[in-house]
XYZ file of C-alpha atoms in Angstrom:
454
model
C 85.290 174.796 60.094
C 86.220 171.088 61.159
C 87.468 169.360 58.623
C 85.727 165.605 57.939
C 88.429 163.178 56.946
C 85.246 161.094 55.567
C 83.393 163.458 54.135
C 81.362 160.536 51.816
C 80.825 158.087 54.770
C 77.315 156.830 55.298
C 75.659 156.553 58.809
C 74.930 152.117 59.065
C 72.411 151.668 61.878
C 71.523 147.834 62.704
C 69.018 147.162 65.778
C 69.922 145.183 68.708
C 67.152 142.886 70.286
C 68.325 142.263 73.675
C 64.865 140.463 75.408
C 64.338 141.324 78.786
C 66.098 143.469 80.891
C 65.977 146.608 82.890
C 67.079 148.925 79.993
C 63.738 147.825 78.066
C 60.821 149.104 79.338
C 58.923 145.974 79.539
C 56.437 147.304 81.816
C 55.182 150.216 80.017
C 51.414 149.471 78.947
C 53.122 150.080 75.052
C 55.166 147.262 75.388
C 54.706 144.292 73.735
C 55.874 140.808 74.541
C 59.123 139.712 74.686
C 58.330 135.778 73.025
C 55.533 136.444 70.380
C 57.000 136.308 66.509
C 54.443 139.307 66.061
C 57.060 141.458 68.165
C 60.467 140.043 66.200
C 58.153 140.959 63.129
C 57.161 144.472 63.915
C 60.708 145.127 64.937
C 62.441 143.509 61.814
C 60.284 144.885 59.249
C 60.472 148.278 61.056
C 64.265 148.557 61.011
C 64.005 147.137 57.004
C 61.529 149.994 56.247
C 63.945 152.569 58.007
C 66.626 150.797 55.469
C 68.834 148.899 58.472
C 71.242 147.043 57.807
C 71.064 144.354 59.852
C 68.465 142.788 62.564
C 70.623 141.448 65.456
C 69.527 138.916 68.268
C 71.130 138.612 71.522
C 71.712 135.043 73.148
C 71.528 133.838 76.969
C 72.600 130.200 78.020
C 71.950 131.153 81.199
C 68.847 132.518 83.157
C 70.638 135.268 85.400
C 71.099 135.285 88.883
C 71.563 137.467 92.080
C 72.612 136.237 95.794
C 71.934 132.770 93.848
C 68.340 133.085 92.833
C 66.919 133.738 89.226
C 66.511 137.509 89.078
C 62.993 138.279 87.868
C 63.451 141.363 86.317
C 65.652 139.835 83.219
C 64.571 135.666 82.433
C 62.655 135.923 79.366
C 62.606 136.866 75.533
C 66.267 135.035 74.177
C 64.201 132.617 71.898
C 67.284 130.275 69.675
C 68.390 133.023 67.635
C 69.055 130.674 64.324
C 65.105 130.024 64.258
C 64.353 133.241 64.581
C 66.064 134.653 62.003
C 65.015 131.971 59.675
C 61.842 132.280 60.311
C 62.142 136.247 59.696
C 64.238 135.701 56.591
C 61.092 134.643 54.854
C 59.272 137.818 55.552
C 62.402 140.440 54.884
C 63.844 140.765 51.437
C 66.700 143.037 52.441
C 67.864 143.456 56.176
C 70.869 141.341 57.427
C 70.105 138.578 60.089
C 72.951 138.591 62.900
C 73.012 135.670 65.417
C 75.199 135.810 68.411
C 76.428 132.063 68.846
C 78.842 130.850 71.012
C 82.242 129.539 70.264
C 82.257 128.139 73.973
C 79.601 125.800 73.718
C 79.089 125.346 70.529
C 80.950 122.948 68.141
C 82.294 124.147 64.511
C 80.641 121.194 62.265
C 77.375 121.728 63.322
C 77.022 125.434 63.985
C 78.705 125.740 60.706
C 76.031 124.272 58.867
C 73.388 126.012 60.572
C 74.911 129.410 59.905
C 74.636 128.153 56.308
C 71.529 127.261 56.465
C 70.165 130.916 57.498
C 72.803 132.202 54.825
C 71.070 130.289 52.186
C 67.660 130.651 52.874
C 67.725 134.188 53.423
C 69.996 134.928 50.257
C 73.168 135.858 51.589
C 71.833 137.540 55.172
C 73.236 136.217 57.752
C 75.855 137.200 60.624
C 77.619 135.229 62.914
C 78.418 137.234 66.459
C 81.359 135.328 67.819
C 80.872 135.157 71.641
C 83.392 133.413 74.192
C 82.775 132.130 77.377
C 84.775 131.012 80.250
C 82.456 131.167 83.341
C 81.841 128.030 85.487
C 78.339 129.207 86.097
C 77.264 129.278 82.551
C 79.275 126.596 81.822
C 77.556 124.286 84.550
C 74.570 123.794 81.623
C 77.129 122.203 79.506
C 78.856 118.603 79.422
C 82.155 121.350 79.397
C 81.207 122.843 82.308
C 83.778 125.727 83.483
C 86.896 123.891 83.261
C 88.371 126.428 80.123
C 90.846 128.467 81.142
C 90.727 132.283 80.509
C 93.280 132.708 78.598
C 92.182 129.666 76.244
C 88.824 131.091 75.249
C 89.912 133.385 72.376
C 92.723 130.156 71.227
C 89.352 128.184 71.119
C 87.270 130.702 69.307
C 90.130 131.264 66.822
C 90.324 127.307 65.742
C 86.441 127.389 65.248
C 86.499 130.485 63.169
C 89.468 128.617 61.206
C 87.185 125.687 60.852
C 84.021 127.173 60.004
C 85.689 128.644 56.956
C 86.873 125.931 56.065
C 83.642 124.294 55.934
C 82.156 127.122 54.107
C 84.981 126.737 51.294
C 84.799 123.309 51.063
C 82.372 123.854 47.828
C 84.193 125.658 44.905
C 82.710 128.461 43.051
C 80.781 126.975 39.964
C 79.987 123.878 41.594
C 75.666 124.061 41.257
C 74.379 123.288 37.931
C 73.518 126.447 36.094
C 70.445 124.658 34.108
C 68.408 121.851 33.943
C 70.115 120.482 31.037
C 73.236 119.858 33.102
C 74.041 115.852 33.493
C 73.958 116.419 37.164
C 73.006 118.795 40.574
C 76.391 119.396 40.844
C 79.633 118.082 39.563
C 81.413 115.240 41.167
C 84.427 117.369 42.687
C 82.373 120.337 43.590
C 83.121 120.288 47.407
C 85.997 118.014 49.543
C 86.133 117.055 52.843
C 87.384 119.250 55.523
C 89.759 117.365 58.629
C 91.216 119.711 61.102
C 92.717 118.314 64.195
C 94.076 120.383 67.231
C 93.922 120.913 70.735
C 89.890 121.450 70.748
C 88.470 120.180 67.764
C 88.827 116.575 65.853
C 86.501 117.207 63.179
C 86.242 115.057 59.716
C 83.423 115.974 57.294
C 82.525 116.355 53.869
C 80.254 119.227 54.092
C 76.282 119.524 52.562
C 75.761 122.810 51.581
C 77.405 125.023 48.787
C 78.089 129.124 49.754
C 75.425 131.727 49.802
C 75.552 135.028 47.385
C 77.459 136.170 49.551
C 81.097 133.869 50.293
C 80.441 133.630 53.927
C 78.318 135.030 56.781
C 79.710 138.188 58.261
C 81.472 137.536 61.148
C 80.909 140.188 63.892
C 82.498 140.485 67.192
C 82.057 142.074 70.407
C 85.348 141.683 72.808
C 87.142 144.949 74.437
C 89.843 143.268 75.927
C 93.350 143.918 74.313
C 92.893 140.083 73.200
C 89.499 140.459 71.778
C 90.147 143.403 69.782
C 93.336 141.309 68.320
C 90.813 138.595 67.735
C 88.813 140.747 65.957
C 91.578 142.376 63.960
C 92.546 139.216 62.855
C 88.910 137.608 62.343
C 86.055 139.836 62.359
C 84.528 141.707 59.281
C 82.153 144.299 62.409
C 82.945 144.920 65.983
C 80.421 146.423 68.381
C 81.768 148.060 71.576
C 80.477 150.083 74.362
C 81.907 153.033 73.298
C 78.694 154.657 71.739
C 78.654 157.621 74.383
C 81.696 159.682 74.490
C 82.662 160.940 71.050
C 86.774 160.904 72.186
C 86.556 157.570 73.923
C 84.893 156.284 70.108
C 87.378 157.681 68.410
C 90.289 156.383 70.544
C 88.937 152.847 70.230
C 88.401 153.334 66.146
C 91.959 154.383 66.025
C 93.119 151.469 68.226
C 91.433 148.659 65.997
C 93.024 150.118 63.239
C 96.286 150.129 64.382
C 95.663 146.302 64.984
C 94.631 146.004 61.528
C 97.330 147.846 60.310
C 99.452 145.137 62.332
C 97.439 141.909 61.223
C 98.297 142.795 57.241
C 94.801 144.061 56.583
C 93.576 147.653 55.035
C 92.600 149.990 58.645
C 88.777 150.178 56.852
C 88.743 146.442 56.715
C 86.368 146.273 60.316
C 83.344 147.846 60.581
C 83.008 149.646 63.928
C 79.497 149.702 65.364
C 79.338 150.197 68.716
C 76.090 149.708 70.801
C 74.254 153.325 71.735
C 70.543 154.333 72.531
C 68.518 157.076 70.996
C 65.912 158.895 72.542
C 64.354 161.839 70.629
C 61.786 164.432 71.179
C 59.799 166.667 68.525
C 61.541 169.821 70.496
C 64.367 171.010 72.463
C 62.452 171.800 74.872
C 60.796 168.476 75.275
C 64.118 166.572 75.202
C 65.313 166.479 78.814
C 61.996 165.600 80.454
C 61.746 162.601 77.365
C 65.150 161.307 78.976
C 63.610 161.318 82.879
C 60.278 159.645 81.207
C 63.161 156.812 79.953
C 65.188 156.548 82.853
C 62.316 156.059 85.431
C 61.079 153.831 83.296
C 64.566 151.383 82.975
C 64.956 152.208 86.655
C 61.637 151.022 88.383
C 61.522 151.160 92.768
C 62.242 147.269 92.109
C 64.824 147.754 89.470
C 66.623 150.240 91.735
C 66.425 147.950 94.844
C 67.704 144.743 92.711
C 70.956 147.141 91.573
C 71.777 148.438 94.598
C 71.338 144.954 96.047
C 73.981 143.448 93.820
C 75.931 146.411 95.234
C 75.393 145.609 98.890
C 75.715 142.159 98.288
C 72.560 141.033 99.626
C 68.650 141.057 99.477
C 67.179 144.628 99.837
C 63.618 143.761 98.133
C 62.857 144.848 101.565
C 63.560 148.175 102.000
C 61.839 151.294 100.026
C 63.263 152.597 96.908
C 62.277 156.028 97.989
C 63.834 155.808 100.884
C 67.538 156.257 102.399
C 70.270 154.274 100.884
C 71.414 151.125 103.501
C 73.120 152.070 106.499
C 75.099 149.211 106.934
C 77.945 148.956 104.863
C 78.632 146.634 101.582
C 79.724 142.988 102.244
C 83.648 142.643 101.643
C 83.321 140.863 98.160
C 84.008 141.470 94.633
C 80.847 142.025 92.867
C 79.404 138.953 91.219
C 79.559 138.076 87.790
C 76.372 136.118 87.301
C 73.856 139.179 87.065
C 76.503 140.278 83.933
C 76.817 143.549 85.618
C 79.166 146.090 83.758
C 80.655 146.593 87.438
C 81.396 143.123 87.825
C 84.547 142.467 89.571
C 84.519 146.016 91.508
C 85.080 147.163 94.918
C 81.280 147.704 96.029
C 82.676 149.782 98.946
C 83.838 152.517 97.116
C 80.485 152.627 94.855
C 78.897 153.038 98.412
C 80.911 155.347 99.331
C 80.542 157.441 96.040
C 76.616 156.785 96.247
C 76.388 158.319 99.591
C 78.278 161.148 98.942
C 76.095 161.917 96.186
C 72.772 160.930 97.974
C 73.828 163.381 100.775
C 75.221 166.373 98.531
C 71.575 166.290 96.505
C 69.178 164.751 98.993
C 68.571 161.832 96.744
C 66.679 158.595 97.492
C 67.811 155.019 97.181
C 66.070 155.231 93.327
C 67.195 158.653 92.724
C 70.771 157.520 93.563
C 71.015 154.689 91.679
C 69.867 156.697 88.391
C 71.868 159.288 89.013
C 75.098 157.056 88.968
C 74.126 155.536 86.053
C 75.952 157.165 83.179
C 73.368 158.551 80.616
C 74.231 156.027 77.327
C 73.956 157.238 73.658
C 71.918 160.166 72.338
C 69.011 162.537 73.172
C 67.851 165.973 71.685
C 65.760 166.427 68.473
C 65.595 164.160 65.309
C 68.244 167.273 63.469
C 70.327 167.547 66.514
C 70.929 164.166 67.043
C 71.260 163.480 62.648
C 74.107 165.889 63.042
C 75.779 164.347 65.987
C 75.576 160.999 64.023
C 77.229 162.540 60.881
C 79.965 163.910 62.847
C 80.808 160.970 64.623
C 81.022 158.966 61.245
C 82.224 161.523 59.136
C 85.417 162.157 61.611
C 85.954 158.524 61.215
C 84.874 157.579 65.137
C 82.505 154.952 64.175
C 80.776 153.544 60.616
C 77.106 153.397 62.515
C 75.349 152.456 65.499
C 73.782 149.250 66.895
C 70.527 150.700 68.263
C 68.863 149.479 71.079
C 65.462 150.273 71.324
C 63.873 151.091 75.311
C 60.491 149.660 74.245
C 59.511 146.903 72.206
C 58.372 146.921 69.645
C 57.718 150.412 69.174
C 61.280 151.761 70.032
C 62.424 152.393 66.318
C 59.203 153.843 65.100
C 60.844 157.312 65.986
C 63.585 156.370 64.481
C 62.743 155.519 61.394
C 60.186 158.080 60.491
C 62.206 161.267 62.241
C 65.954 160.159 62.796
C 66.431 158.780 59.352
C 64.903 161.416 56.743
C 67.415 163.933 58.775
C 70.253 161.580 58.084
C 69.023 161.539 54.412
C 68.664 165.065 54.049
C 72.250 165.685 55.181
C 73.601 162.673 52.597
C 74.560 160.590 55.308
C 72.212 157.617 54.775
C 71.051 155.814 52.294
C 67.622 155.793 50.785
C 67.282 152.796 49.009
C 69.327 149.405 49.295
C 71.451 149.262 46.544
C 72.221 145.412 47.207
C 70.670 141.833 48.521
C 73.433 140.577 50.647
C 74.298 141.917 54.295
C 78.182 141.806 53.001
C 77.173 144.439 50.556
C 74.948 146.845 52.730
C 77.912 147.010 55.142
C 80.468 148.055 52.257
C 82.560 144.980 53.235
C 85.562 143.301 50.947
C 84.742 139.474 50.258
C 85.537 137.308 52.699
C 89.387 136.597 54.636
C 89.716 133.521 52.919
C 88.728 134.826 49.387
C 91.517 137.719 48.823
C 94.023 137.253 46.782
């Protein structure tokens, strides 16, 4: 019998809405749109009713591209996440509201406030993903443009996190009038004004808003990098990660931000690790496998297919036929570009055509056929107990705390979920079945915030 060095750890689940893109089936005839509130509803109150704890929104400053034109299979459905979430913290009374903002093109005084804003009006909900960017193309929408070096993205993100906090302790605990009777709103020293002055920020303000219920947003963050993860082991309350497939590869990474935590002065369970997965589940075993071809040809359409294997090639294929032969000519001698936001950005496309072939030939595949069978099947798939028990394991032997789910249709994706995933998870102990608190800092089990400890 394995032995579960958690053997009280709960499963966290929070839902990722991405918009648009070739792992959502936007096509399906089930699929709802990707702009109307009515689908940010359905989802949001979904995930609350399947206890979530937390509603996350995805951000794009950029409509992507490929061979320079605006691909048309990913443009829509990345709506400002801050009025989103506000507008769905009025119709949620529990579920955390994560915004991924960017410390790139953002600046700290005013995204600060915002981020309070959401905090406060949704009583203590809200999450701040920390992105970085560095890229000239997304950079070319900005006065900033793509002049910041690598290197300097993280030193950047760093001073705004220091900055935002600052901000957000600039009012002292007490500060509000309790009642009515009290002389005044607020006493006259209840919050002082915040200068910082470095390399990227001159900032001098005396800020407007007092803290939420709970300190501070929750600060989540995404980067794999050996810099990001130190970033996050010195900054971030969650990290997400791509390592949602491969129970080893989770745990190696779970073990590697803990050393970092370990090495930054804070507890190893002071980071939440949720990395991104996807679940697909079927009433029986029987059933399962021929749900996960329904999924795949459904993410990987004759169009989708031709667009991938066209950032490949390194040129237009729209004209060829996904059911046919893979290109005979070979790849063009170029990195692959970054502007699609490929996870094989920056690799040698003639040794993925040469590995493509190989396989094509071996198994008689077509130019679709190919293209899904390279693609690495991501997160889970069997039956609602199958998949409840490879959940508890993972969290239980301490390779994750949860899972940021993201659904393959909208809005209907976590309607499975919820009503077969979840009362597994319950039945085993391994999720809760009630909240037991308001704030998002609370459902996540999290300490108060870095600037608050002793």
């Amino acid at each position: 019998m394995t032995h579960d060095p958690r053997p009280d750890a709960q499963v966290h689940f929070g839902v990722f809405f991405q918009g648009v893109n070739h792992t959502t089936i936007w096509s399906d005839p089930s699929s709802g749109s990707q702009i109307d509130f009515e689908t940010f509803r359905r989802v949001a109150q979904t995930a609350e009713r399947g206890l979530f704890d937390a509603f996350f929104l995805g951000e794009g400053l950029r409509l992507r591209e490929q061979d320079g034109k605006i691909l048309e299979l990913d443009i829509a459905g990345r709506p400002d996440a801050i009025a989103q979430l506000a507008a769905l913290a009025g119709i949620t009374r529990h579920i955390g509201l994560v915004a991924t903002q960017n410390t790139t093109y953002n600046e700290p005084a005013d995204l600060a406030r915002r981020l309070s804003g959401l905090d406060l009006i949704s009583g203590g909900r809200a999450g701040w993903n920390a992105v970085t960017t560095d890229n000239a193309w997304t950079g070319e929408n900005f006065r900033r443009g793509g002049y910041l070096d690598h290197a300097l993205r993280y030193e950047r993100a760093g001073e705004f996190l220091a900055t935002a906090r600052a901000i957000w302790d600039s009012w002292r605990d007490g500060a509000i009038a309790s009642s009515q009777q009290s002389p005044s709103w607020a006493d006259e020293d209840a919050v002082r004004p915040v200068e910082r002055s470095n390399d990227h920020f001159q900032v001098q303000i005396t800020p407007t808003l007092p803290r939420s219920a709970q300190g501070h947003p929750v600060i989540f963050q995404a980067g794999d990098s050996p810099t990001g993860r130190d970033f996050a082991a010195a900054n971030a309350d969650v990290i997400f990660s791509r390592h949602g497939t491969h129970f080893d590869d989770a745990l190696a990474f779970a073990d590697d931000i803990r050393a970092r935590l370990r090495a930054a002065g804070r507890p190893e369970d002071d980071i939440k690790i949720l990395p991104g997965t996807q679940i697909v589940l079927a009433e029986k075993e029987s059933e399962v496998e021929e749900k996960v071809r329904w999924v795949k040809n459904g993410q990987y359409t004759g169009q989708t297919a031709l667009s991938l294997a066209g950032q490949v090639w390194g040129r237009d294929l729209s004209h060829l036929d996904p059911d046919g032969p893979l290109p005979k000519e070979d790849p063009e001698h170029r990195p692959i570009s970054e502007t699609r936001g490929s996870p094989r950005h920056g690799q040698d496309p003639q040794s993925i055509a040469r590995e493509w072939r190989a396989r094509a030939e071996a198994e008689n595949l077509s130019l679709r056929e190919t293209v899904i069978a390279t693609t690495e099947r991501s997160g889970f798939a069997g039956t609602p107990a199958q998949v409840a028990d490879e959940l508890a394991r993972w969290v239980r032997q301490g390779a994750v705390d949860g899972f940021n789910i993201s659904p393959y249709l909208i809005p209907t994706g976590l309607d499975e979920i919820v009503d077969w995933l979840v009362p597994e998870l319950q039945e085993r102990g391994v999720y809760r079945t009630e909240y037991t608190g308001t704030t998002l800092r609370h459902h996540l089990g999290l300490r108060a915030p870095l600037t608050h400890r002793t």
